Structures are given as structure tokens and as C-alpha cells.
PDB file of C-alpha atoms in Angstrom:
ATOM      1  CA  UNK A 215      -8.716 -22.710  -2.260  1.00 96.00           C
ATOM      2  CA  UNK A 216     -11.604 -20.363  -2.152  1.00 98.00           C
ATOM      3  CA  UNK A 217     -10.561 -16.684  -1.409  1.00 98.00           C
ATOM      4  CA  UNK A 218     -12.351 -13.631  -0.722  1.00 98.00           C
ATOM      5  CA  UNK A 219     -11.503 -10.090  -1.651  1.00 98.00           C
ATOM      6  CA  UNK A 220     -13.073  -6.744  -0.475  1.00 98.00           C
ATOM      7  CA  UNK A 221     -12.617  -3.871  -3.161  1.00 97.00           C
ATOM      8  CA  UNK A 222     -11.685  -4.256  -6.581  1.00 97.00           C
ATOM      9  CA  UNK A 223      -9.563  -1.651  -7.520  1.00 94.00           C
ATOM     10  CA  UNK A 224      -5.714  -1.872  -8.499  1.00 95.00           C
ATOM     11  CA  UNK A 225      -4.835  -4.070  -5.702  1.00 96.00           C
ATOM     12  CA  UNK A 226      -7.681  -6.123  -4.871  1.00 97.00           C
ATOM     13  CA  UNK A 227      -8.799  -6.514  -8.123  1.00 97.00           C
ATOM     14  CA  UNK A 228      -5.028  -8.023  -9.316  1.00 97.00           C
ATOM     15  CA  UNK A 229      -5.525  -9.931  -6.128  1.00 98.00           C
ATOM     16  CA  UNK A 230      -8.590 -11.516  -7.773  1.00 98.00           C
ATOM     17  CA  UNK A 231      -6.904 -12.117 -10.868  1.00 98.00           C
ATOM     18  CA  UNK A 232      -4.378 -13.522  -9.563  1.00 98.00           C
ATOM     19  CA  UNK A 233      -5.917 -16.365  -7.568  1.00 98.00           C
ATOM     20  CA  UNK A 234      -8.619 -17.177  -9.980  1.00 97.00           C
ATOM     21  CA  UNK A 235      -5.393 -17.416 -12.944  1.00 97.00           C
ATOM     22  CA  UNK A 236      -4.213 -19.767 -10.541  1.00 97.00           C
ATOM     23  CA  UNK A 237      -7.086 -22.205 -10.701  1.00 97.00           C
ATOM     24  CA  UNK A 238      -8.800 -20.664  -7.338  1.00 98.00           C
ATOM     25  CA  UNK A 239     -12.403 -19.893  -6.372  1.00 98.00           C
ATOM     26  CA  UNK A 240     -12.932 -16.444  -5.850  1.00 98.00           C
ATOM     27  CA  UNK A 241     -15.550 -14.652  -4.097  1.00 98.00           C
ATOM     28  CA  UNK A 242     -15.402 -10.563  -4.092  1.00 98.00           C
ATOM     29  CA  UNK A 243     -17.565  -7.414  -3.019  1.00 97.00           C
ATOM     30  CA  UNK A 244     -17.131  -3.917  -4.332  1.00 97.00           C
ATOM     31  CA  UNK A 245     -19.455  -1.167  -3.940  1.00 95.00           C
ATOM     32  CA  UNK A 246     -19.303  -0.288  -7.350  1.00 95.00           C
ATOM     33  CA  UNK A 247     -22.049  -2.582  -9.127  1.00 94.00           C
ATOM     34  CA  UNK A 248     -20.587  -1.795 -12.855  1.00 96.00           C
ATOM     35  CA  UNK A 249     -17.112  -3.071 -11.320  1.00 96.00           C
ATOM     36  CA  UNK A 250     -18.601  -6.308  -9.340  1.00 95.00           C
ATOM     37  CA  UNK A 251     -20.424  -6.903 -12.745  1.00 96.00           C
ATOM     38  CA  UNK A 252     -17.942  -6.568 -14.854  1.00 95.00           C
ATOM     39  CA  UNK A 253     -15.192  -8.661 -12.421  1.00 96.00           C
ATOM     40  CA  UNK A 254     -17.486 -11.391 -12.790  1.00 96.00           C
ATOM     41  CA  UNK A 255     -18.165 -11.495 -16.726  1.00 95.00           C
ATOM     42  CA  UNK A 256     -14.292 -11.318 -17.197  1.00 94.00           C
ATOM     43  CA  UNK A 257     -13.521 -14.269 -15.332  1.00 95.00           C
ATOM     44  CA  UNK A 258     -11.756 -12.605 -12.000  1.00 96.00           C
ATOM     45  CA  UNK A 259     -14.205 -13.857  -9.675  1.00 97.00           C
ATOM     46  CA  UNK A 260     -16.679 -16.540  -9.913  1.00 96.00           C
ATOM     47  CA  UNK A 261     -19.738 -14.780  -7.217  1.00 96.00           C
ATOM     48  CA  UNK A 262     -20.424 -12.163  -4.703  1.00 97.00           C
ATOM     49  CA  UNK A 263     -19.001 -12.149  -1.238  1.00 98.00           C
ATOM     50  CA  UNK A 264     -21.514 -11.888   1.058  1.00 97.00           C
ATOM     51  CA  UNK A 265     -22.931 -13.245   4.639  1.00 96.00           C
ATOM     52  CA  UNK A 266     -23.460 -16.588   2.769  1.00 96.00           C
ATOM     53  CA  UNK A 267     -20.291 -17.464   1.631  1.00 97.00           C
ATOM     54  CA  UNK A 268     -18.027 -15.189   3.763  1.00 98.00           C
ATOM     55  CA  UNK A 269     -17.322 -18.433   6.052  1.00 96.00           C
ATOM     56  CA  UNK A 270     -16.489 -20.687   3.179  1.00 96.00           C
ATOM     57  CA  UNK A 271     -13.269 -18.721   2.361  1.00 98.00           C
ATOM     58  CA  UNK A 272      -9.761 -19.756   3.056  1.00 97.00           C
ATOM     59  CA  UNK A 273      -8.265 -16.559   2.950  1.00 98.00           C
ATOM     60  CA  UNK A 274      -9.963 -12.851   3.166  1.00 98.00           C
ATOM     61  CA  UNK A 275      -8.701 -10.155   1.776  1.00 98.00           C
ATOM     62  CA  UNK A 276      -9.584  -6.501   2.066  1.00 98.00           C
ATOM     63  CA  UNK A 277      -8.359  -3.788  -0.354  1.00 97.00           C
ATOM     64  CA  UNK A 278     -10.307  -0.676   0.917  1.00 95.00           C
ATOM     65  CA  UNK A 279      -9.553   2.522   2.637  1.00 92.00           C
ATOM     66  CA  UNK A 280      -8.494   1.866   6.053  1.00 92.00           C
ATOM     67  CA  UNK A 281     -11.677   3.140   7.688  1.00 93.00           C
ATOM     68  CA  UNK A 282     -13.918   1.227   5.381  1.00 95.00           C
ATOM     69  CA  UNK A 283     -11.656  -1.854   5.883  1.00 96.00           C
ATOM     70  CA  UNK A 284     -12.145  -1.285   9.706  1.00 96.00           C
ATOM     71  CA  UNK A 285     -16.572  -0.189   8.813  1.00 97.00           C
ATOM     72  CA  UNK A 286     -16.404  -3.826   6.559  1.00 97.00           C
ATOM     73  CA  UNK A 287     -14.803  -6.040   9.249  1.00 97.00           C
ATOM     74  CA  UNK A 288     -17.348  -4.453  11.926  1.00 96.00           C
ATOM     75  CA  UNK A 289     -20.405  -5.456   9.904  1.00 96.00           C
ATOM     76  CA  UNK A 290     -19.133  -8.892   8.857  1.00 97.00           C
ATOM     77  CA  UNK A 291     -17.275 -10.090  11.545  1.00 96.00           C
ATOM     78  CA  UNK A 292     -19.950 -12.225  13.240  1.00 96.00           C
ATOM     79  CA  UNK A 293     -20.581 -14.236   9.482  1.00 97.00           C
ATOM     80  CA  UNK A 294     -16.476 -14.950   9.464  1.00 97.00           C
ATOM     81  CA  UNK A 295     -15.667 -18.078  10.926  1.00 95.00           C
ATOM     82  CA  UNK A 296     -13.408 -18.695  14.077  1.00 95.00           C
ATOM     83  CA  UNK A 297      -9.756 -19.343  13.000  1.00 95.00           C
ATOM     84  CA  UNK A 298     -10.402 -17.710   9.569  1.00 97.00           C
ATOM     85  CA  UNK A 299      -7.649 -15.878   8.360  1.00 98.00           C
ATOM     86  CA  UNK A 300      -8.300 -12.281   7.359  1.00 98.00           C
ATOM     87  CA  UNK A 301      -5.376  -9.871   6.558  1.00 98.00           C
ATOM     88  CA  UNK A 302      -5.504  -5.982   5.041  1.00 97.00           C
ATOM     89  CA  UNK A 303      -4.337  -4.552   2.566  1.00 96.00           C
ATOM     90  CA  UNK A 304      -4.285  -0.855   3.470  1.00 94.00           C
ATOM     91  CA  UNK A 305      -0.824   1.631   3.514  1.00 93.00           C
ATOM     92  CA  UNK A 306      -1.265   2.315   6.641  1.00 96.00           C
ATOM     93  CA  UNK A 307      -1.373  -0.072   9.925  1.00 97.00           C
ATOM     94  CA  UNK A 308      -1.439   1.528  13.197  1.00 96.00           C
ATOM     95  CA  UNK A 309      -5.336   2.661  13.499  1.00 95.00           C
ATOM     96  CA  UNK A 310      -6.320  -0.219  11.459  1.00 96.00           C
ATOM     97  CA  UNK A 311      -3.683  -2.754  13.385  1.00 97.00           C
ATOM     98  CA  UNK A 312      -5.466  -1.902  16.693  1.00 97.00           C
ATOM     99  CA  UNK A 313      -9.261  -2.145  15.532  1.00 97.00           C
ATOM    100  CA  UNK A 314      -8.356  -5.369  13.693  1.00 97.00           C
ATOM    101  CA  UNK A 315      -7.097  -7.187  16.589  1.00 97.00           C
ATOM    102  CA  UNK A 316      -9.688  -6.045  18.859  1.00 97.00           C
ATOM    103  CA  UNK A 317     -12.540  -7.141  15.776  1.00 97.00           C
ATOM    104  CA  UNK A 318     -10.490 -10.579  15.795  1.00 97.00           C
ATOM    105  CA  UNK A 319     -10.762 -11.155  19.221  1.00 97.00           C
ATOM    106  CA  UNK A 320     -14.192 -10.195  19.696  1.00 97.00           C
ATOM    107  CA  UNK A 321     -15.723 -12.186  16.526  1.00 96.00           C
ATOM    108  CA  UNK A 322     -12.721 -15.346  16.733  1.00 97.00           C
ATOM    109  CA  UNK A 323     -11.098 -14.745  13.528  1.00 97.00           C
ATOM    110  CA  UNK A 324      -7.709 -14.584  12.869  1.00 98.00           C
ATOM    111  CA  UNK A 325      -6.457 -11.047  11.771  1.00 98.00           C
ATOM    112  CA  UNK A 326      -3.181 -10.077  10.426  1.00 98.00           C
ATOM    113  CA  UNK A 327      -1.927  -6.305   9.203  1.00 97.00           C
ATOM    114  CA  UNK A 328      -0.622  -6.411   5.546  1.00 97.00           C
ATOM    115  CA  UNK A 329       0.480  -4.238   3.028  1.00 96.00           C
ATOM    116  CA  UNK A 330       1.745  -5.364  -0.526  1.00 95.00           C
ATOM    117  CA  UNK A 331       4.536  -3.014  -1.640  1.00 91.00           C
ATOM    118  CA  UNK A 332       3.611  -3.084  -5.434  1.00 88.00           C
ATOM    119  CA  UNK A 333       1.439  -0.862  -7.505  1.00 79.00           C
ATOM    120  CA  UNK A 334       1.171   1.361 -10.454  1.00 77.00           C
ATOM    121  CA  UNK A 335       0.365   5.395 -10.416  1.00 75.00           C
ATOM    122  CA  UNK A 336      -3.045   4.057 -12.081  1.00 78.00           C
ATOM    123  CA  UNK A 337      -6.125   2.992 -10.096  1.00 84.00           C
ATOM    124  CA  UNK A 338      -9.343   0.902 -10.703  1.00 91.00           C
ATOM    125  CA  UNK A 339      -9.933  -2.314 -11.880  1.00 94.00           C
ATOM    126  CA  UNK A 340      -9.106  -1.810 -15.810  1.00 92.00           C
ATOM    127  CA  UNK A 341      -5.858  -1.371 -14.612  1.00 92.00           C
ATOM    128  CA  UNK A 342      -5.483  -4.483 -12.550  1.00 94.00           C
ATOM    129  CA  UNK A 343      -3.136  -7.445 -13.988  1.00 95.00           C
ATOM    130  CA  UNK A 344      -2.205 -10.748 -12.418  1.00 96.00           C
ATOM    131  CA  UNK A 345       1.171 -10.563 -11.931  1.00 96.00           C
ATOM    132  CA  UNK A 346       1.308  -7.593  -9.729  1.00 96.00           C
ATOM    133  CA  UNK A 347       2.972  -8.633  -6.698  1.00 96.00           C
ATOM    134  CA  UNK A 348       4.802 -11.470  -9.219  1.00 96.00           C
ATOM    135  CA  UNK A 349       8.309 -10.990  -6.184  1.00 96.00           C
ATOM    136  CA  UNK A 350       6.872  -7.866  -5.018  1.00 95.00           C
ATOM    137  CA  UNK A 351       7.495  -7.400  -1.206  1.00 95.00           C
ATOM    138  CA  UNK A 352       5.050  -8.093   1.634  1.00 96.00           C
ATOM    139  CA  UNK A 353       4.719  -6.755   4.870  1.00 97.00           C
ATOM    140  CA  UNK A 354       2.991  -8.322   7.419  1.00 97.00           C
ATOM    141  CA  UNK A 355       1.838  -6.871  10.872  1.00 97.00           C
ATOM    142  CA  UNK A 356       0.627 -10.459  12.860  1.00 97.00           C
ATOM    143  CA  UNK A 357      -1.010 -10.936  16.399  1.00 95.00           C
ATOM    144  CA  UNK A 358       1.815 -12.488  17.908  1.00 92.00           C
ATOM    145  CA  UNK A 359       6.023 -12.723  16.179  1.00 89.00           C
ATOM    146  CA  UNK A 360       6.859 -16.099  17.115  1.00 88.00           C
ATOM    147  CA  UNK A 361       3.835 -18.241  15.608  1.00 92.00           C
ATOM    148  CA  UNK A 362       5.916 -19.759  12.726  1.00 93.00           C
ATOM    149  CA  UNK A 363       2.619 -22.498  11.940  1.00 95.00           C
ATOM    150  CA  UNK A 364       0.777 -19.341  11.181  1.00 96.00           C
ATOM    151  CA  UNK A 365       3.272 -17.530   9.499  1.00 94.00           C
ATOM    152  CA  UNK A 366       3.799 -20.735   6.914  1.00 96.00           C
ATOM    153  CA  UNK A 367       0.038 -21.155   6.806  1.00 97.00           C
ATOM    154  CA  UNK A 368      -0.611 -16.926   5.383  1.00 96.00           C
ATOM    155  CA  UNK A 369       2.381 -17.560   3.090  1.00 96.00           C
ATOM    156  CA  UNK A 370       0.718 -20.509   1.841  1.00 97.00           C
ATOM    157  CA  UNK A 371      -2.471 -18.829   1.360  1.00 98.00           C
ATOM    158  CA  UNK A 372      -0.849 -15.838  -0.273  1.00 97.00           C
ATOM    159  CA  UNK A 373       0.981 -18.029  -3.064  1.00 97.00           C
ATOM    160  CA  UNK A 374      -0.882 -17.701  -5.511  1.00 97.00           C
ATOM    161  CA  UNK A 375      -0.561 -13.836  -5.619  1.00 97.00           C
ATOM    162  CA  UNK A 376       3.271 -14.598  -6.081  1.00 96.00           C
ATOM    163  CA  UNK A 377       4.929 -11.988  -3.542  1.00 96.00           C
ATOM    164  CA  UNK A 378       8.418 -11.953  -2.878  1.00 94.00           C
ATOM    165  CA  UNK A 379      10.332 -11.424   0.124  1.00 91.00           C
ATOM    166  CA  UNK A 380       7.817 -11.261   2.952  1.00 93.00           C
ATOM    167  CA  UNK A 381       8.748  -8.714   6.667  1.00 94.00           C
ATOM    168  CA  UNK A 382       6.954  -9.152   9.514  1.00 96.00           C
ATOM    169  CA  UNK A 383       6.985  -5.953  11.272  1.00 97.00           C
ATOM    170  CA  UNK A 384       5.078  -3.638  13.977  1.00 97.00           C
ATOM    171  CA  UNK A 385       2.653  -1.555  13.191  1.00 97.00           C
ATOM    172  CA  UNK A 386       4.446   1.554  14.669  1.00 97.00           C
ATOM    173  CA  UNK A 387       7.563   0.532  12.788  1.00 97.00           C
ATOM    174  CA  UNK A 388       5.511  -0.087   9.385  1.00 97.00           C
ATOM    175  CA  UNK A 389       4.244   3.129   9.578  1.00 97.00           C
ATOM    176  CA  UNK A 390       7.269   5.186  10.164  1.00 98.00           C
ATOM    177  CA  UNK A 391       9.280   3.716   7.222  1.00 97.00           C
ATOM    178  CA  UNK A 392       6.042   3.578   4.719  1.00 96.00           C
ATOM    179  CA  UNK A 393       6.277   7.888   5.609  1.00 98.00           C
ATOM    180  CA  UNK A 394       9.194   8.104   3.888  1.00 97.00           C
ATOM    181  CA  UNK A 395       9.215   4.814   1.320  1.00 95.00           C
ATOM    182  CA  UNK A 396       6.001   5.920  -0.211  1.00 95.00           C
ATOM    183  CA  UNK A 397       4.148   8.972   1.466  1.00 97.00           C
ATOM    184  CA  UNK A 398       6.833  11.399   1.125  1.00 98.00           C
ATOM    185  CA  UNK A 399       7.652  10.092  -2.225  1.00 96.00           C
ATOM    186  CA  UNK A 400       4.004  10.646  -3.516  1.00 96.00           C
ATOM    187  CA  UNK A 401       4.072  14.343  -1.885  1.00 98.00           C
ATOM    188  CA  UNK A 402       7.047  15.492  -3.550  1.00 98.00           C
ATOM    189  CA  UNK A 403       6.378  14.040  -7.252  1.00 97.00           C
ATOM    190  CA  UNK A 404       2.788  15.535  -6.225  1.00 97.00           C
ATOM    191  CA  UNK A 405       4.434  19.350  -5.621  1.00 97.00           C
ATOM    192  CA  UNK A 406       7.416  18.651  -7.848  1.00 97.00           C
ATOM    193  CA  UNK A 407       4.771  19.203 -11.029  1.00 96.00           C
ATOM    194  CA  UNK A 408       2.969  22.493  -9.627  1.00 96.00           C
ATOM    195  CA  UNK A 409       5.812  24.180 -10.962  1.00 95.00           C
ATOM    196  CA  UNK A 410       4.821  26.641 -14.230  1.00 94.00           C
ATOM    197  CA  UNK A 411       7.603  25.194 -16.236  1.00 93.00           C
ATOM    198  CA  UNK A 412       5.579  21.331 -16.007  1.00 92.00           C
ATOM    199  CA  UNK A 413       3.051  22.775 -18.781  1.00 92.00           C
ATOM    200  CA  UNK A 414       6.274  23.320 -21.345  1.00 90.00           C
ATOM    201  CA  UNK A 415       8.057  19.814 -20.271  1.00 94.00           C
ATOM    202  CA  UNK A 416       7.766  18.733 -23.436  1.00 91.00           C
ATOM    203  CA  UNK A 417      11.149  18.488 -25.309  1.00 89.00           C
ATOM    204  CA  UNK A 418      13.031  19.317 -22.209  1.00 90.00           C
ATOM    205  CA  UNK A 419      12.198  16.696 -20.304  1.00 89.00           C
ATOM    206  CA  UNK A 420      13.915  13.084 -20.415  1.00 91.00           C
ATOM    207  CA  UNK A 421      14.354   9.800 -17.798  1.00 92.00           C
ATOM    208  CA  UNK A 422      14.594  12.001 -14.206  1.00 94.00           C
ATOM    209  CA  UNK A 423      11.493  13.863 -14.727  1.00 94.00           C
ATOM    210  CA  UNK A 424       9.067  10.716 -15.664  1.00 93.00           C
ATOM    211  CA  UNK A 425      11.051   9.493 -12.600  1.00 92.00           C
ATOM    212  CA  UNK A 426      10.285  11.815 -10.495  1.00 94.00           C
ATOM    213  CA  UNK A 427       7.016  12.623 -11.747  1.00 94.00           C
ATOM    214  CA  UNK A 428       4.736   8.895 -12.524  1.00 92.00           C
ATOM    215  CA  UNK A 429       3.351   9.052  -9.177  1.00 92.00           C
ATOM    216  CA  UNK A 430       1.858  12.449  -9.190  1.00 94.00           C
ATOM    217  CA  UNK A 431      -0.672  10.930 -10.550  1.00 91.00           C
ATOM    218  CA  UNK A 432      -2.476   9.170  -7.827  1.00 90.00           C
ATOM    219  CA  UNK A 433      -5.995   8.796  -6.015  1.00 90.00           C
ATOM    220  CA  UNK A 434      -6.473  11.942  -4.150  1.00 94.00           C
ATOM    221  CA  UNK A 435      -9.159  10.605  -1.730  1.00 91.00           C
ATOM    222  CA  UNK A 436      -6.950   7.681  -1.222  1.00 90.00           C
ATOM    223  CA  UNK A 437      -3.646   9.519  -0.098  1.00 94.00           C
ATOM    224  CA  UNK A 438      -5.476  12.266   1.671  1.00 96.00           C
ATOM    225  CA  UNK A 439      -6.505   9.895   3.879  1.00 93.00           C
ATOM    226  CA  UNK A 440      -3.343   7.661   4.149  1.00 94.00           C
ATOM    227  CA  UNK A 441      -1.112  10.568   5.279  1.00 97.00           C
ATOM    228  CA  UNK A 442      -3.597  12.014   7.968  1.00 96.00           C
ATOM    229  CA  UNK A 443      -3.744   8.524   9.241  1.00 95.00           C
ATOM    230  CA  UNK A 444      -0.179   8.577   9.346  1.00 97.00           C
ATOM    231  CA  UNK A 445       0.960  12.647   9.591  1.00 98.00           C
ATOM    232  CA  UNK A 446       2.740  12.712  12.230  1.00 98.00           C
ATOM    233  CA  UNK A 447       5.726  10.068  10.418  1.00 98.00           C
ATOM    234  CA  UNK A 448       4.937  12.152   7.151  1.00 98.00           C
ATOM    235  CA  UNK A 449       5.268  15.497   9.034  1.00 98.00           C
ATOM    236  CA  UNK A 450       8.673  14.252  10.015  1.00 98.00           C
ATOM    237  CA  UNK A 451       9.812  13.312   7.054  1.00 98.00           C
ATOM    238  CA  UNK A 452       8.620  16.596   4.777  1.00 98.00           C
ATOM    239  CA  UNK A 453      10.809  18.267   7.991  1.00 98.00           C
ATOM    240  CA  UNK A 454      13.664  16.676   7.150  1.00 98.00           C
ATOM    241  CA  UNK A 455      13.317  17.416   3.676  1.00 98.00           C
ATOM    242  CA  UNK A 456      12.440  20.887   3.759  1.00 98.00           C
ATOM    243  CA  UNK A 457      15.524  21.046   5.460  1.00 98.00           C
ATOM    244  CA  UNK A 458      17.936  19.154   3.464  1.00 98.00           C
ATOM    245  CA  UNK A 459      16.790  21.462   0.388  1.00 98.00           C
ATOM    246  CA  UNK A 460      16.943  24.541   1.967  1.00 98.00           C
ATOM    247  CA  UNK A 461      20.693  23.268   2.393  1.00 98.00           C
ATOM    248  CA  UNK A 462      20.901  23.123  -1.464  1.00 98.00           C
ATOM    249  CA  UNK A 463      19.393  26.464  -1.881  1.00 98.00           C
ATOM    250  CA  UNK A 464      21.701  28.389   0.624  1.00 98.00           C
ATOM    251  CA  UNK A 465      24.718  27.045  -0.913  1.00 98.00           C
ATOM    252  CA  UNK A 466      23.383  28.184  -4.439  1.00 98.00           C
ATOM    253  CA  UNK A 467      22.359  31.553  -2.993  1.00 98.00           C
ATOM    254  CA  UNK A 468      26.105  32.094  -1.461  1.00 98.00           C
ATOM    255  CA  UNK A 469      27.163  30.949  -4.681  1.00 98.00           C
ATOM    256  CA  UNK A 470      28.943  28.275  -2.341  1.00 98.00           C
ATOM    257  CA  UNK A 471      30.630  26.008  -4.866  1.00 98.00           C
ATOM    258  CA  UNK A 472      32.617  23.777  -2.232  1.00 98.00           C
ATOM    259  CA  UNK A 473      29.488  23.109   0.187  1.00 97.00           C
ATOM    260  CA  UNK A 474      27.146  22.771  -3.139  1.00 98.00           C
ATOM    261  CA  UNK A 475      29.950  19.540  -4.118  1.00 98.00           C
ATOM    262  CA  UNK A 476      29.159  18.335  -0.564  1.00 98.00           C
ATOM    263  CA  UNK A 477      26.006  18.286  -0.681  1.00 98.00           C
ATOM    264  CA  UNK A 478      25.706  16.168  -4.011  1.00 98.00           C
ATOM    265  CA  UNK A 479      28.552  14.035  -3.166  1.00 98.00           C
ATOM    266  CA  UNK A 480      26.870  13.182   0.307  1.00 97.00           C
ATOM    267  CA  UNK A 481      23.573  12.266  -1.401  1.00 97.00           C
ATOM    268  CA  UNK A 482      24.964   9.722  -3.664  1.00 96.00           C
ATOM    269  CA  UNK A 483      27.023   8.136  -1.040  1.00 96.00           C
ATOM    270  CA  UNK A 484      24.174   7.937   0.544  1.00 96.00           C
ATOM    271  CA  UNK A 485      22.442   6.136  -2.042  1.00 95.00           C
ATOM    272  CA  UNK A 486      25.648   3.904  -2.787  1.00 95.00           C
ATOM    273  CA  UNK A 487      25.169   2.936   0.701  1.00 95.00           C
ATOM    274  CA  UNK A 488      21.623   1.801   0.455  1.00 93.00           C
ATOM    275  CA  UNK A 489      21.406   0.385  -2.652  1.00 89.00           C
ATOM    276  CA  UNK A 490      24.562  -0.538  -3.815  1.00 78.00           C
TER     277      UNK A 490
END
């Protein structure tokens, strides 16, 4: 199998890994020189992607920004072969669902939505490793639901990354559950460590703060633009939120013992619930 892969950070560059550890050919473009160079002298890919090669590849993959994933398919698309299979890998689907599809169908490739649910609260290459979606989840936004010969031929193509259980989803749907899964999640642990008592942690702090605090550190480009491409589903969600703590805080203002027990006991049913 020959595969391509646009970007080389965390996720496309453990993309790379993985397919070349697997005995695959691997072909990737990342603007960074220093990182293309260095990809290549480690072993992760064997060339550059470009216009000359582009149609050899199985399987393209692009690990970008959204808009520079929709900017890359734009300038490419008429060196990508008909029927080729090209998927994302952004966190967000519903801007870049709609300009893929209309890209696909004006250059004949096939395009599908994706978005591997695995990752670390590093990013760049250095911090790519192989076995990064090793039964991580996949979700995959496709042209059409019920085209099961080209849902067995991306999962074939996608072996060799080693992802798990694989949803097919909307777009719209994707996005309004990724809000809460991930966006939300990145916000709070983001404000959660703006507090003045973060600087004296140290020897106070145990399991629920690293918890709650590994991905605070994140890309700030990156999840600026991931949450204005998808604010109003994140808007909702801090909403909600805001709301449920201000709960918390009224009962500890009134000194509210009995409503303060609800509260708590409600969130861990809820969580018993959902995860057992």
C-alpha cells in the first residue's frame, strides 16, 4: 500500500509511523522543511508528496487545520485521481464536511470526514509514536451511509494505523458531541489552571488535578480555531456548565448541606450511568 499524509505533527506524523512500521510506502508533505527532513531520515516516510506521486497513493490522509485541509485539497485536487480515497483528519467536520464533498465531486475523488479520537496534550512530530490509535476510536463522516463496499474498503486502508471501534456519523451530529467530548473538556482544564493557587500546586496536588489539568496544555492556534469553527455547540455546552456550577456555588453560599448532597450524588449517578 502506498499512503499519503498531509502534516506531520502528532497525528499525521503517528499516522506515518504507523503505516511505514507496517511495511507501507509512505509519501508525506509538511510545510515545515526541518520536519519533512527529518520524517524522512528517521524512516517515517520514504519521499515527498507532491503533484507527482499524489495519484499513486492508496489512501490520503490530511492532518492540518481545517482551513488548510480545505486550502490543500483545493490546490491538489485536479493531481488526485478519480475514485481515490481521501479522508481528514481535522476535530471539526461541518465546514470542512461540506467543502470536501463539493472538492470530491468537482475533481472525482472520493472524500470521507474523519476524526481519530486519540492524542496526547503534546504536539509536533517528536512526539508522534506508532501505536497511537493502537483501538483508539474512529469517526467517520462518508458521502453516502449505506455504501458498505466502501465502508470495508477505508477500514481496510486504515488497518495499519490500528483504530478500534469505528462510528459513522453526520457531520452536524459529530460536531455537537466533539463540543462537549473534547472542546469543553480542553476549555475547562484550560481555565481550571488560571487560578493563583496553580503556581503553589506542588505538594497539594495528587491524581484529580493532573486529571483535570494534562490538557491545558495544548496548541493554542489549533483550538482557537477548532472552537470558532464549532462555537455555537461549544457555546452550548460552557452554558450548561456555567450553570450546573453556579448550582454548586449557591448551595455552598446558603450553606445548603441537603441540596449540596444532591448535587454530588446526581453527578456520579450520572457518571455510573455512562460509564458503568
Amino acid at each position: 500500500m502506498i499512503a499519503g499524509v498531509v502534516g506531520l505533527g502528532l497525528i499525521g506524523g503517528s499516522l506515518a509511523k504507523a503505516y511505514s512500521e507496517a511495511g507501507h510506502t509512505v509519501y508525506a508533505y509538511d510545510t515545515d522543511m526541518s520536519t519533512q527532513a527529518f520524517a524522512e531520515i528517521s524512516g517515517a516516510i520514504q519521499g515527498k508528496l507532491d503533484e507527482t506521486n499524489i495519484d499513486k497513493c492508496d489512501i490520503i490522509l490530511i492532518c492540518v487545520y481545517p482551513q488548510a485541509c480545505i486550502d490543500y485539497m483545493n490546490k491538489m485536487g485536479e493531481h488526485i485521481s478519480k475514485g481515490q480515497i481521501v479522508i481528514d483528519c481535522c476535530g471539526t467536520k461541518r465546514g470542512i464536511v461540506e467543502a470536501g464533498m463539493e472538492l470530491a465531486k468537482k475533481y472525482g475523488f472520493i472524500y470521507l470526514g474523519g476524526h481519530p479520537m486519540a492524542g496526547t496534550q503534546y504536539s509536533g512530530f517528536k512526539y508522534a509514536r506508532s501505536n497511537l490509535f493502537k483501538g483508539a476510536p474512529l469517526v467517520i463522516v462518508p458521502p453516502v451511509y449505506d455504501d458498505i463496499m466502501l465502508l470495508e474498503k477505508v477500514k481496510e486502508l486504515l488497518s495499519p494505523a490500528g483504530f478500534g471501534r469505528i462510528t459513522v456519523t453526520t457531520a452536524e451530529k459529530h460536531d455537537e458531541m466533539i463540543a462537549f467530548t473534547s472542546q469543553l473538556a480542553h476549555i475547562v482544564s484550560n481555565a481550571y489552571v488560571k487560578s493563583p493557587n496553580c503556581k503553589s500546586h506542588k505538594g497539594f496536588s495528587a491524581g484529580s488535578y493532573k486529571d483535570m489539568t494534562r490538557v491545558a496544555w495544548l496548541n493554542p492556534g489549533m483550538w482557537t480555531e477548532l472552537c470558532l469553527d464549532n462555537k455555537d455547540y461549544v457555546i452550548k455546552e460552557l452554558e450548561v456548565l456555567i450553570k450546573n456550577l453556579n448550582d454548586y456555588k449557591v448551595a455552598l453560599e446558603n450553606n445548603d448541606k441537603d441540596n449540596l448532597v444532591k448535587l454530588f450524588a446526581e453527578g456520579k449517578k450520572r457518571k455510573e450511568e455512562v460509564d458503568g
